[in-house]
Coordinates of C-alpha atoms in Angstrom, one line a residue:
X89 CA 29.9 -107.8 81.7
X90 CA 27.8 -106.7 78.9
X91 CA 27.7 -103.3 78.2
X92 CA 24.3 -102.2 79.5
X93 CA 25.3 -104.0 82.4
X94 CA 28.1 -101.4 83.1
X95 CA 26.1 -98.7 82.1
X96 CA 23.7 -100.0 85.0
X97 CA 26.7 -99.9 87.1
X98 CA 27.7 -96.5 86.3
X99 CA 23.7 -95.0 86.9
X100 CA 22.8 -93.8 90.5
X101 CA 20.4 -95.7 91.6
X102 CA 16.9 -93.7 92.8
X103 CA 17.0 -95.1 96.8
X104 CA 20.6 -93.9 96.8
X105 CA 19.2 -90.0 95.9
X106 CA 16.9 -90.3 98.4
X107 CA 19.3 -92.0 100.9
X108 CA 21.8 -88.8 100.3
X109 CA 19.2 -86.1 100.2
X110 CA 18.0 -87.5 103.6
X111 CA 21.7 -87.7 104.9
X112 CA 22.3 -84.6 103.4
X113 CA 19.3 -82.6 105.1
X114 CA 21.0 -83.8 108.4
X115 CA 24.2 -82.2 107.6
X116 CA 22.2 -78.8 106.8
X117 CA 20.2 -78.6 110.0
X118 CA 23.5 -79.2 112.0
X119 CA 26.2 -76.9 110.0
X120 CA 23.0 -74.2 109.7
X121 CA 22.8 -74.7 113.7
X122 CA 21.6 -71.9 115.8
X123 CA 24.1 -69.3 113.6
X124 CA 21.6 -68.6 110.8
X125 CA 17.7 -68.9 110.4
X126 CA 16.5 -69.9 107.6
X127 CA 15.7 -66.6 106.0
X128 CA 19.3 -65.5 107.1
X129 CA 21.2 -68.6 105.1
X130 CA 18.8 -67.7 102.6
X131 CA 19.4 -64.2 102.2
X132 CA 23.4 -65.3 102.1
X133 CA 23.5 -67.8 99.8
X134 CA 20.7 -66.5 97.2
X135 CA 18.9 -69.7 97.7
X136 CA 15.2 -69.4 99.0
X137 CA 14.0 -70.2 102.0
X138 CA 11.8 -72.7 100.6
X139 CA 14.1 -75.0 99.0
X140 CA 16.5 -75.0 101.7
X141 CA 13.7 -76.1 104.3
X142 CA 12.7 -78.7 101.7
X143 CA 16.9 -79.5 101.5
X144 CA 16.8 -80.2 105.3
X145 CA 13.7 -82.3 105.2
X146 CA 15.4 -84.3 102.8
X147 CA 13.0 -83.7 99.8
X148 CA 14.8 -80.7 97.8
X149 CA 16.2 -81.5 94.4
X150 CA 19.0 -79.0 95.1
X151 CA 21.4 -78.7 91.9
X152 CA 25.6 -78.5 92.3
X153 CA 25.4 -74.4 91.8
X154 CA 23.0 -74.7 94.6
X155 CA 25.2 -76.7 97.3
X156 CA 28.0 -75.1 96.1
X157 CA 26.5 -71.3 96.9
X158 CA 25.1 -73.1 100.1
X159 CA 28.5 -74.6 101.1
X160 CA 29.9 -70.7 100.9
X161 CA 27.3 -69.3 103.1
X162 CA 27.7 -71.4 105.6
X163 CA 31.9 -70.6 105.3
X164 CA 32.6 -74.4 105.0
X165 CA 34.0 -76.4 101.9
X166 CA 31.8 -78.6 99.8
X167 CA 33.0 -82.0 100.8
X168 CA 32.0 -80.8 104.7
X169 CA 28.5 -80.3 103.6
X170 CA 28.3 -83.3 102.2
X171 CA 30.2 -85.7 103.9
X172 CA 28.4 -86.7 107.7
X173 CA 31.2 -89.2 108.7
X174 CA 33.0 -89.2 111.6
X175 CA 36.9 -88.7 110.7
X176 CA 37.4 -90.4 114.1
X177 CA 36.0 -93.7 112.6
X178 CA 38.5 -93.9 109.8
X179 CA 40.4 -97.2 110.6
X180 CA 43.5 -95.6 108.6
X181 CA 44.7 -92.4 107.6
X182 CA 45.8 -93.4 104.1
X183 CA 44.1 -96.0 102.7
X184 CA 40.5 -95.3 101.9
X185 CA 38.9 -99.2 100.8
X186 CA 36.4 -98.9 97.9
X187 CA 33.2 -99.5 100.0
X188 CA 34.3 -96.7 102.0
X189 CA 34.9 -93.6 99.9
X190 CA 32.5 -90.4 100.5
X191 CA 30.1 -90.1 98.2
X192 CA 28.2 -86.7 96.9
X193 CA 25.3 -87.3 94.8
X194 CA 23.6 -84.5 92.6
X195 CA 19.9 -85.1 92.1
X196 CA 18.8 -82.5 89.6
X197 CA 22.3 -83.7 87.1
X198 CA 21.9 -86.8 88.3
X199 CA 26.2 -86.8 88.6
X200 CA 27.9 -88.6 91.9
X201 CA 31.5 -88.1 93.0
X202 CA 33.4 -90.4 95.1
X203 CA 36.3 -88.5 96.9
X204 CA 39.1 -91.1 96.6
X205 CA 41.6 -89.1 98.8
X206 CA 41.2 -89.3 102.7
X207 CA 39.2 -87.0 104.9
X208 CA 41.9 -84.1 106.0
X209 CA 44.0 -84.4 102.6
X210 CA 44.9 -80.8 101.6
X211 CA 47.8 -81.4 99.6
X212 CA 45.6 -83.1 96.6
X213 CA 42.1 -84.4 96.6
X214 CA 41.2 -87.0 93.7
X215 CA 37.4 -87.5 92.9
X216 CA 36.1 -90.5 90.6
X217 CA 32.4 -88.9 88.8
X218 CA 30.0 -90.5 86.6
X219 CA 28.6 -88.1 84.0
X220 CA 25.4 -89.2 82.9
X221 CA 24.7 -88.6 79.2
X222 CA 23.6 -85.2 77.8
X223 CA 24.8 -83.9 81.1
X224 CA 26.8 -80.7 82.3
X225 CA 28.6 -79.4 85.5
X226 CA 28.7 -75.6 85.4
X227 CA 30.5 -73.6 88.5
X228 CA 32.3 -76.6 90.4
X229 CA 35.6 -74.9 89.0
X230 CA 34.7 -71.3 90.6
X231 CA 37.0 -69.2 92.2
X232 CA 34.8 -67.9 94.8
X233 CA 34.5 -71.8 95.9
X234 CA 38.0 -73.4 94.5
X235 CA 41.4 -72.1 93.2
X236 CA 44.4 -74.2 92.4
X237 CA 45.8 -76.5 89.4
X238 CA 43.1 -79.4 87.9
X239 CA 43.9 -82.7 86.4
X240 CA 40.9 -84.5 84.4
X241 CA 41.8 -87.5 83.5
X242 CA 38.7 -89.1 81.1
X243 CA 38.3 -93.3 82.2
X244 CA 35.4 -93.6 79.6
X245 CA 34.0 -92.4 76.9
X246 CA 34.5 -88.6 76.2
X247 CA 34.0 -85.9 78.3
X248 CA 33.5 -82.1 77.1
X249 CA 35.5 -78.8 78.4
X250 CA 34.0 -76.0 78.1
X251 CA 37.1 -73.5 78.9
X252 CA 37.9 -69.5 78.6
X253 CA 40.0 -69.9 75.5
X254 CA 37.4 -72.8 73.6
X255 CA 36.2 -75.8 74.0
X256 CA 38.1 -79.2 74.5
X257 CA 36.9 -83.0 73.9
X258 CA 38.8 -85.3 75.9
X259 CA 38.6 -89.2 75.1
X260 CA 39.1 -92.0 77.1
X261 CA 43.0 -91.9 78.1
X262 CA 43.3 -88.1 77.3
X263 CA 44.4 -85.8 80.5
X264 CA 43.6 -82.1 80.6
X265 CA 45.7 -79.9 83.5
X266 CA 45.0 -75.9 83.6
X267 CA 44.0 -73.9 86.4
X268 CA 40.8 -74.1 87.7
X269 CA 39.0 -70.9 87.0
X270 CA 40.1 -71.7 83.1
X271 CA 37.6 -74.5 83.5
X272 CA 33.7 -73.0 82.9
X273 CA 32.2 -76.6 82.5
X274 CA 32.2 -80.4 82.4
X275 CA 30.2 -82.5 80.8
X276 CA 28.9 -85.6 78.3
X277 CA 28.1 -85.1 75.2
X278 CA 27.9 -89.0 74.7
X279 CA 25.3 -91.6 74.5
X280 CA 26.3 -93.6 77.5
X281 CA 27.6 -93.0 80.9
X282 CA 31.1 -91.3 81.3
X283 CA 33.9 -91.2 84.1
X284 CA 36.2 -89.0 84.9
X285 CA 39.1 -88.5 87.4
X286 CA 39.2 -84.8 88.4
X287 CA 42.9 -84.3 90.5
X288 CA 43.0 -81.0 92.4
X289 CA 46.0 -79.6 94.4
X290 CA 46.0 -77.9 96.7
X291 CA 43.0 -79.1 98.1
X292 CA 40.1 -77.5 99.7
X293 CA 36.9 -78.2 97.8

């Protein structure tokens, strides 16, 4: 494979953002339910009103700060908001097969995670996510939405950690482990597509 080919490989494609924002306006409407209008959910999470009715109509360009203040106003994690499959449906409780891992996808960064880890792990989760160049991840690493030890582990190319004490650039092979409110943000600074393994324990995003 050439190398534009994998770089091809590693961009998410357009019809998969519009395939997840659909999906994901599903998810809204039913964990936003009959608890909270939409003025309520907006007043909570410090999202408007606006964006979040264009979230659940599936044409929203929401960033990761925005699903991730979301996810806390609703009082469920991140991978619930996300994630619309049935946990009943999993054929097996350890093995997740490549065509089935959960898939988050970030419009505005244009970043996607794959959860590696089955649906009820708590004891470690392990996410695979393709970091576009020139891009950056700010707040996934918050307290308010995540606390517990973090392993990044680079795949490809270099990754950039932007920390409390400095920042760190990891290279392909290089591992970083810290607690996770050390961690302010993750990104790129390459030219081409990189991925990254991020190991958290205990689980809960």
């Amino acid at each position: 494979m050439t190398e534009a080919a994998e770089d091809d490989a590693l961009t998410v494609s357009a019809q998969t953002f519009a395939t997840e924002m659909t999906r994901l306006g599903r998810i809204l409407r039913a964990a936003r339910g009959d608890r909270y209008s939409l003025e309520t959910l907006a007043e909570r999470s410090g999202v408007s009103a606006g964006l979040l009715s264009q979230i659940e109509r599936g044409i929203g360009n929401p960033s990761f700060q925005t699903l991730l203040r979301v996810a806390g106003a609703l009082g469920i994690s991140l991978v619930e908001l996300v994630d619309s499959s049935n946990s009943a449906d999993a054929p097996d409780h350890y093995v997740v097969r490549r065509h089935e891992r959960r898939t988050m996808a970030w419009p505005l960064e244009q970043i996607s995670f794959e959860l590696l880890t089955p649906r009820g792990q708590r004891e470690v989760n392990v996410l695979r996510s393709v970091l576009p160049p020139r891009s950056k991840v700010q707040g996934f690493y918050d307290p308010k939405y995540y606390r517990g030890t973090v392993c990044l582990y680079v795949q490809r190319e270099s990754v950039s950690v932007g920390m409390v004490d400095g920042n760190r650039v990891l290279h392909t092979g290089d591992t970083l482990t810290c607690r996770s409110e050390q961690i302010i943000t993750v990104g790129n600074p390459g030219a081409v597509a990189a991925e990254l393994l991020t190991i958290t324990t205990p689980g809960g995003l």
